[in-house]
mmCIF file of C-alpha atoms in Angstrom:
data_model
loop_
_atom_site.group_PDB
_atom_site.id
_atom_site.type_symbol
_atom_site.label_atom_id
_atom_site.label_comp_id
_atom_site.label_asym_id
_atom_site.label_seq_id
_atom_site.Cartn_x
_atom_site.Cartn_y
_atom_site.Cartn_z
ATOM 1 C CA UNK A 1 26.931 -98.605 -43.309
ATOM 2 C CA UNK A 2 27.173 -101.749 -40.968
ATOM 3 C CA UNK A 3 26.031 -99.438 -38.040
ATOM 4 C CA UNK A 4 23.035 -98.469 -39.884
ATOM 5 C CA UNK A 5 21.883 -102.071 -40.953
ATOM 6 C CA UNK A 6 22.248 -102.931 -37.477
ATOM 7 C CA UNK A 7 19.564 -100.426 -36.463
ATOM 8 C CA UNK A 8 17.499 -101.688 -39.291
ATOM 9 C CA UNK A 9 17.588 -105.117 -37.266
ATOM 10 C CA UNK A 10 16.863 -102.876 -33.632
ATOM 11 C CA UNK A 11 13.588 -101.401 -35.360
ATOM 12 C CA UNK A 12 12.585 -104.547 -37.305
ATOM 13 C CA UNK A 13 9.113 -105.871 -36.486
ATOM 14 C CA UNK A 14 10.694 -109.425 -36.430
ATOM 15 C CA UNK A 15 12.752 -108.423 -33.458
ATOM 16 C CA UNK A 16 11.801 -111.411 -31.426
ATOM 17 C CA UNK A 17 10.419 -109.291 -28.303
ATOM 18 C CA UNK A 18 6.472 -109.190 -28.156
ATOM 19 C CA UNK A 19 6.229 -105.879 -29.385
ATOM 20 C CA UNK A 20 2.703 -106.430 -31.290
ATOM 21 C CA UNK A 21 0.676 -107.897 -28.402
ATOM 22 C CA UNK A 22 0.610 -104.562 -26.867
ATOM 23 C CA UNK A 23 -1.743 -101.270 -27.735
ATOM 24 C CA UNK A 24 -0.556 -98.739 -24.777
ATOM 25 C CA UNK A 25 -4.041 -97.595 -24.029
ATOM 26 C CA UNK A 26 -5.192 -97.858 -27.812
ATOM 27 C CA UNK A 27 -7.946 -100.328 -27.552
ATOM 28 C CA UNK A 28 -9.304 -98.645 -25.147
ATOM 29 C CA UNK A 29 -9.587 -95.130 -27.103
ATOM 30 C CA UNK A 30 -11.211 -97.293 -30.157
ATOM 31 C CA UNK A 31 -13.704 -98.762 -28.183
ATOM 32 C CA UNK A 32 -14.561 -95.155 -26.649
ATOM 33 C CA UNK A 33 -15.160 -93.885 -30.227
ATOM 34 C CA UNK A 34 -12.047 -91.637 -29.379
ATOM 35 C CA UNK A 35 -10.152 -92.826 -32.120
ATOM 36 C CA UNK A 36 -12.415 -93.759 -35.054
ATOM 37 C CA UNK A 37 -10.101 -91.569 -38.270
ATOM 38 C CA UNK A 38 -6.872 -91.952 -39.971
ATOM 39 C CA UNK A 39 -6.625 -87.617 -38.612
ATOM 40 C CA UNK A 40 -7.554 -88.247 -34.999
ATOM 41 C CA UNK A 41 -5.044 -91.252 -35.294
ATOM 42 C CA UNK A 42 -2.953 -88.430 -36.281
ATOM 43 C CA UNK A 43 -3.549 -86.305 -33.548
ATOM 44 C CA UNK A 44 -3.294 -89.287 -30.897
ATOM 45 C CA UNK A 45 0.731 -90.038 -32.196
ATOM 46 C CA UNK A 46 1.320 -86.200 -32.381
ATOM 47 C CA UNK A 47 0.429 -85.686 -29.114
ATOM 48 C CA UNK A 48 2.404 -88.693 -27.627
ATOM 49 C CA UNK A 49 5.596 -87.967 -29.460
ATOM 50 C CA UNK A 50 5.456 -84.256 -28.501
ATOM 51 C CA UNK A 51 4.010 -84.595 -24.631
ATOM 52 C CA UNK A 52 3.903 -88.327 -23.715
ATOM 53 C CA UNK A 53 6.046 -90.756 -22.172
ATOM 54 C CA UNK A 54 7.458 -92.059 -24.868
ATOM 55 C CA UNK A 55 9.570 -88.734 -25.179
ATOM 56 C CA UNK A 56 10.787 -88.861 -21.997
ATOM 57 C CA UNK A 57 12.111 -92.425 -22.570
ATOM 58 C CA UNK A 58 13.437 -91.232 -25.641
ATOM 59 C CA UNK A 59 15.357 -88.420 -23.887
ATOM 60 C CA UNK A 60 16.279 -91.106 -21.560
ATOM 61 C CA UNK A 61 18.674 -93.233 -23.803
ATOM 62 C CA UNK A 62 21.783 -90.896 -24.171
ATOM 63 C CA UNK A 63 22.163 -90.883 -20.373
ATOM 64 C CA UNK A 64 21.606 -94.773 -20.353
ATOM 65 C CA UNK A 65 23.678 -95.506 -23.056
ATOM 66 C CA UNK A 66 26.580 -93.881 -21.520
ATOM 67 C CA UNK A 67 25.847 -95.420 -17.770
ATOM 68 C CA UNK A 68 25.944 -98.919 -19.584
ATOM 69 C CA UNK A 69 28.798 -98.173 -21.425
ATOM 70 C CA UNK A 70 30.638 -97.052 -18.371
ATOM 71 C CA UNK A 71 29.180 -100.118 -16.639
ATOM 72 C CA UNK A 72 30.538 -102.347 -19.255
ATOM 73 C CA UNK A 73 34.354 -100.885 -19.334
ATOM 74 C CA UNK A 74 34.921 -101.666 -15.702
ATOM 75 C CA UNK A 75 33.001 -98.734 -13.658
ATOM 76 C CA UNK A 76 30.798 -100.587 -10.984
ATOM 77 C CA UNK A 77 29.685 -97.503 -9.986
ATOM 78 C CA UNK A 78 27.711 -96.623 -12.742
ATOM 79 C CA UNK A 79 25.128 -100.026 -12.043
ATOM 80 C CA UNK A 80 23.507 -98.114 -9.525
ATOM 81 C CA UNK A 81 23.338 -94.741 -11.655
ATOM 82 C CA UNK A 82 22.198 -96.789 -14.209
ATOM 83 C CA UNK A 83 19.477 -99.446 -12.268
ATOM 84 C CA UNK A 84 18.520 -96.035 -10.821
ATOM 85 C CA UNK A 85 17.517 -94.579 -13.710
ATOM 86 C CA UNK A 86 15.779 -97.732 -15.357
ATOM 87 C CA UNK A 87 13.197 -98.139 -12.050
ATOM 88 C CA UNK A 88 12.833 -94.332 -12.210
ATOM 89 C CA UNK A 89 11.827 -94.443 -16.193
ATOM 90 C CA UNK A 90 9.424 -97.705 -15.529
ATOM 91 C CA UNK A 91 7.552 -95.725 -12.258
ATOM 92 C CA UNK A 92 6.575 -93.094 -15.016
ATOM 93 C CA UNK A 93 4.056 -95.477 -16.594
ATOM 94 C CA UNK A 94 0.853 -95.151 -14.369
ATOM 95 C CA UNK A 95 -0.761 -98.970 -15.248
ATOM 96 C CA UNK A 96 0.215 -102.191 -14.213
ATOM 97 C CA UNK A 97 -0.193 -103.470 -17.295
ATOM 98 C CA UNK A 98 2.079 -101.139 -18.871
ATOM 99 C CA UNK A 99 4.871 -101.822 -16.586
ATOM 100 C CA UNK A 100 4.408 -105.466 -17.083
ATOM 101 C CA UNK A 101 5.059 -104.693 -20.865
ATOM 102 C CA UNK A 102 8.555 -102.545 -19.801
ATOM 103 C CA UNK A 103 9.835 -105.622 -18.129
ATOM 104 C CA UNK A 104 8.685 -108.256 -20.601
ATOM 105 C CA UNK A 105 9.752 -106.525 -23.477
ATOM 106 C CA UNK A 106 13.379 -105.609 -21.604
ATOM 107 C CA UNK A 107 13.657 -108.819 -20.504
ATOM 108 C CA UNK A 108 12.999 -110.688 -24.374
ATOM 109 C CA UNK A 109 15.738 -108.130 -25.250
ATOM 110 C CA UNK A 110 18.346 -108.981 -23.106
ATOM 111 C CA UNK A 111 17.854 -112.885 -23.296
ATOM 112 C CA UNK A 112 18.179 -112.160 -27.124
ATOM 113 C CA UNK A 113 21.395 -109.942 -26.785
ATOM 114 C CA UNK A 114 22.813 -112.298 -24.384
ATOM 115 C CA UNK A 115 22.305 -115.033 -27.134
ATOM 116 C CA UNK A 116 23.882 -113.490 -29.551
ATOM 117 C CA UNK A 117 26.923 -112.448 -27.467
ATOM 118 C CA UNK A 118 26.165 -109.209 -25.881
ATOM 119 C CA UNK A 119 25.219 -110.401 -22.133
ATOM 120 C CA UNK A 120 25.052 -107.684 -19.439
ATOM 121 C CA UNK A 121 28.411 -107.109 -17.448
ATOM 122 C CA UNK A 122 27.038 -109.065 -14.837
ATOM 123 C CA UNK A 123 23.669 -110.755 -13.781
ATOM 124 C CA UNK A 124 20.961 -109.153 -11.606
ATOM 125 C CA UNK A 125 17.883 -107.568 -11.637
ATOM 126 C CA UNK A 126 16.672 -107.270 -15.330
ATOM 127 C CA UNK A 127 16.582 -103.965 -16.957
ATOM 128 C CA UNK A 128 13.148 -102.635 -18.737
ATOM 129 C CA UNK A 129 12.248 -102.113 -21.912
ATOM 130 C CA UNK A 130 14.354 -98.333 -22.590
ATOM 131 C CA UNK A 131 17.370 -99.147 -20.457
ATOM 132 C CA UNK A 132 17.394 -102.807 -22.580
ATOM 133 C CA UNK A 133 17.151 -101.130 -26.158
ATOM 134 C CA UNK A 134 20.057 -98.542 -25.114
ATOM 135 C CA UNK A 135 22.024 -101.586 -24.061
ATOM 136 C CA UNK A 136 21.701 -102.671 -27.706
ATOM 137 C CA UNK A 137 22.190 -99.833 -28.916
ATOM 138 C CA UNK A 138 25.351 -99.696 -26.938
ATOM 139 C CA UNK A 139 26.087 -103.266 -27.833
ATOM 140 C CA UNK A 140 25.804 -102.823 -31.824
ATOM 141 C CA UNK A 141 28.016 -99.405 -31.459
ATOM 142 C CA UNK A 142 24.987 -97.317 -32.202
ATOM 143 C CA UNK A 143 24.668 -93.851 -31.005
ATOM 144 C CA UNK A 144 22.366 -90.483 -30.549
ATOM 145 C CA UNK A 145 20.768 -89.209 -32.472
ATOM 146 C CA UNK A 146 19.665 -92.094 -34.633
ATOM 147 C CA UNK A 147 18.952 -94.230 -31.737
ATOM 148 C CA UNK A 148 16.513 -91.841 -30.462
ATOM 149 C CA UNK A 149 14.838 -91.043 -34.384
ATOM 150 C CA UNK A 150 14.908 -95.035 -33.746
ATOM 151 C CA UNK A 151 13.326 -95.156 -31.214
ATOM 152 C CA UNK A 152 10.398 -92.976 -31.725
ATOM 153 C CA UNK A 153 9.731 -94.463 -35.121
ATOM 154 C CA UNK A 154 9.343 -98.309 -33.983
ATOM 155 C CA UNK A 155 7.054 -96.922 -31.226
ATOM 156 C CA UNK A 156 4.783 -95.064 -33.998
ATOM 157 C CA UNK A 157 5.193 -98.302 -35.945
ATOM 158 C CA UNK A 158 3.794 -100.523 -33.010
ATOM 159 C CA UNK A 159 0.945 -97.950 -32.406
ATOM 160 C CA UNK A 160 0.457 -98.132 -36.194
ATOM 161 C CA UNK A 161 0.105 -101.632 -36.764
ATOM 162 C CA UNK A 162 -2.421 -102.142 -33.426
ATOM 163 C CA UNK A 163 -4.000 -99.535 -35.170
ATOM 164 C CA UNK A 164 -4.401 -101.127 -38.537
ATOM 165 C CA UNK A 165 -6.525 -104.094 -36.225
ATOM 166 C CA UNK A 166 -8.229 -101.865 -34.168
ATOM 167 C CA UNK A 167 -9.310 -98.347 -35.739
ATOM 168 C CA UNK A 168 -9.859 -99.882 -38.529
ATOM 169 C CA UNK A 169 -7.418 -97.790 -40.459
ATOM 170 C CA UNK A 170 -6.161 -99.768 -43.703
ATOM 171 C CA UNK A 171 -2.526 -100.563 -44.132
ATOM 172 C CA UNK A 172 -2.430 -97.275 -46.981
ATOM 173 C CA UNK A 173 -3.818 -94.825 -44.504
ATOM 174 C CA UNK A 174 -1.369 -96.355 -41.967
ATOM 175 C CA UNK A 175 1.701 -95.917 -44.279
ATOM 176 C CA UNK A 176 0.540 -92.476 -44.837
ATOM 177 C CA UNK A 177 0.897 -91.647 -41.707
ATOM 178 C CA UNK A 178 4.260 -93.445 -41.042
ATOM 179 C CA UNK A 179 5.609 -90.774 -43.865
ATOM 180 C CA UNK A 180 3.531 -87.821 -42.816
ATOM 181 C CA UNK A 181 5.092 -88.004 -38.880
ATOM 182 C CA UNK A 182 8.581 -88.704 -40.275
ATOM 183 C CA UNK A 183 9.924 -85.115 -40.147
ATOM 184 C CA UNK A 184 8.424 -85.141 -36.530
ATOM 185 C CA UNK A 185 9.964 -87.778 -35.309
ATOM 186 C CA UNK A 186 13.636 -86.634 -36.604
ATOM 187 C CA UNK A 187 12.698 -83.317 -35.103
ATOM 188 C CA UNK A 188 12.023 -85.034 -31.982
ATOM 189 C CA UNK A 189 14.675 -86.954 -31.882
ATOM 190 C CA UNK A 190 17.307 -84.509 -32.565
ATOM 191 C CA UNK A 191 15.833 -82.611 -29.534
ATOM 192 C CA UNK A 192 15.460 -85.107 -27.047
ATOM 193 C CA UNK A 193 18.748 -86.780 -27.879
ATOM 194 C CA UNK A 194 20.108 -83.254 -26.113
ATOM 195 C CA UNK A 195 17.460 -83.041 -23.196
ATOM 196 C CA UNK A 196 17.939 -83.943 -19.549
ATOM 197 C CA UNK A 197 14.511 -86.722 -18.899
ATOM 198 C CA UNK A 198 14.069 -85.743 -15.531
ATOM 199 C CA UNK A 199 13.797 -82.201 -16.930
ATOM 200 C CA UNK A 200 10.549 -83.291 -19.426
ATOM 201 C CA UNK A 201 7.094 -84.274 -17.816
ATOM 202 C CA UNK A 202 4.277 -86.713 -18.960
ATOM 203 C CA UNK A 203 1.644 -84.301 -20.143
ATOM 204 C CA UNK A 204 -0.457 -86.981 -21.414
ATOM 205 C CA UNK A 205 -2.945 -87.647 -18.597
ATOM 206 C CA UNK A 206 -5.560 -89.122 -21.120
ATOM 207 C CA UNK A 207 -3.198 -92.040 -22.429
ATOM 208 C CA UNK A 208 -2.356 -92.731 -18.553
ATOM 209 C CA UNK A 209 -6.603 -93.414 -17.937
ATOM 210 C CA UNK A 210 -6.519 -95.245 -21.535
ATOM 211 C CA UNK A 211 -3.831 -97.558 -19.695
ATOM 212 C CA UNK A 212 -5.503 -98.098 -16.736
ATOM 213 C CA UNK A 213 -8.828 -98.423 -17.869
ATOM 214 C CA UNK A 214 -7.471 -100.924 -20.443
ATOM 215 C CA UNK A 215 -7.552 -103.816 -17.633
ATOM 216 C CA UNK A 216 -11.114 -103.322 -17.125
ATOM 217 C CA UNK A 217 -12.167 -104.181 -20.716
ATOM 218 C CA UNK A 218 -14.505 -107.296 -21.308
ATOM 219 C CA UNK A 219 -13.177 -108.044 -24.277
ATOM 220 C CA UNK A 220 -9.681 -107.208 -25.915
ATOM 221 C CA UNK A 221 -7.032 -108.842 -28.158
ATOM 222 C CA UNK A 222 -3.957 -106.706 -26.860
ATOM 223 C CA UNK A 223 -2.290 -107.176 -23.467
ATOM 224 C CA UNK A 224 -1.922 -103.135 -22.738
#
């Protein structure tokens, strides 16, 4: 029970870690007229949680949960696994921008664990965003393959809510969609919880331009 509430707190939009002042290529689609319905919204999450790299992240934790873990009982050895596997996830996401959000986002995490008494085993080079959240995960005795259902639903409910600003899509249709891709995202997360990462691939070349191009925008109210 206490394990579960804790995740509650991991997937809360209050988590203190900048979360909404990101789109991941969204506001660009939107102001393409890619992404105009509550169904091509549909499509756009379906795609990413199936092919993007959001999955491979996802299939990422397991391995980084037990390389922190490992790290944290006395096994120095499994830093540079670990660090290893952290700069290999963040070189995955083509944009600048994007990265930027990996490390900010990691880094708002770990000043907050460290706060509340979960510090990493030793200071250095900050981890991003999925190496940070498996380090809570580790921290609050959380394991697979909630942390990975977890996982995928606070990034659908991120994508969701700049949706809500952007699309427009109306905080019903969004909801509706939260439910609809719940059986999904299980799905997904049972799988991935079991997959090797460097075994999956980023099939999602138009999300990778929708980063990039996101830079170039005139005007925009999201940071990615």
């Amino acid at each position: 029970m206490v394990s579960r509430l804790r995740l509650y707190q991991l997937v809360s939009p209050a988590l203190p870690v900048g979360a909404f002042s990101y789109s991941e290529g969204l506001e660009v689609l939107v102001q393409a007229g890619q992404l105009t319905s509550e169904q091509s919204m549909e499509d756009w999450l379906t795609a990413e949680v199936l092919r993007g790299g959001v999955a491979i992240e996802t299939a990422a934790l397991a391995p980084l949960m037990a390389l922190l873990r490992a790290w944290r009982d006395g096994a120095p050895e499994a830093e540079h696994e670990l660090r290893s596997l952290d700069r290999w996830l963040l070189v995955q996401r083509e944009s600048a921008e994007l990265r930027a959000q990996q490390r900010q986002m990691g880094r708002s995490l770990l000043q907050l664990l460290a706060d509340l008494g979960w510090p990493l085993p030793c200071a250095g080079e900050p981890l991003a965003w999925p190496a940070a959240y498996a380090w809570a995960c580790a921290a609050l005795e959380l394991d697979s393959p909630e942390v990975e259902e977890a996982y995928l639903y606070s990034w659908v409910a991120n994508q969701l809510s700049a949706a809500v600003r952007l699309v427009p899509l109306g905080p019903t249709q969004a909801q509706r969609l939260q439910l609809k891709l719940a059986p999904l995202l299980a799905e997904r997360g049972q799988e991935l919880a079991a997959k090797d990462p460097k075994q999956q691939w980023n099939a999602a070349v138009g999300a990778g331009m929708a980063q990039l191009f996101h830079a170039e925008l005139y005007s925009r109210l999201f940071r990615s």
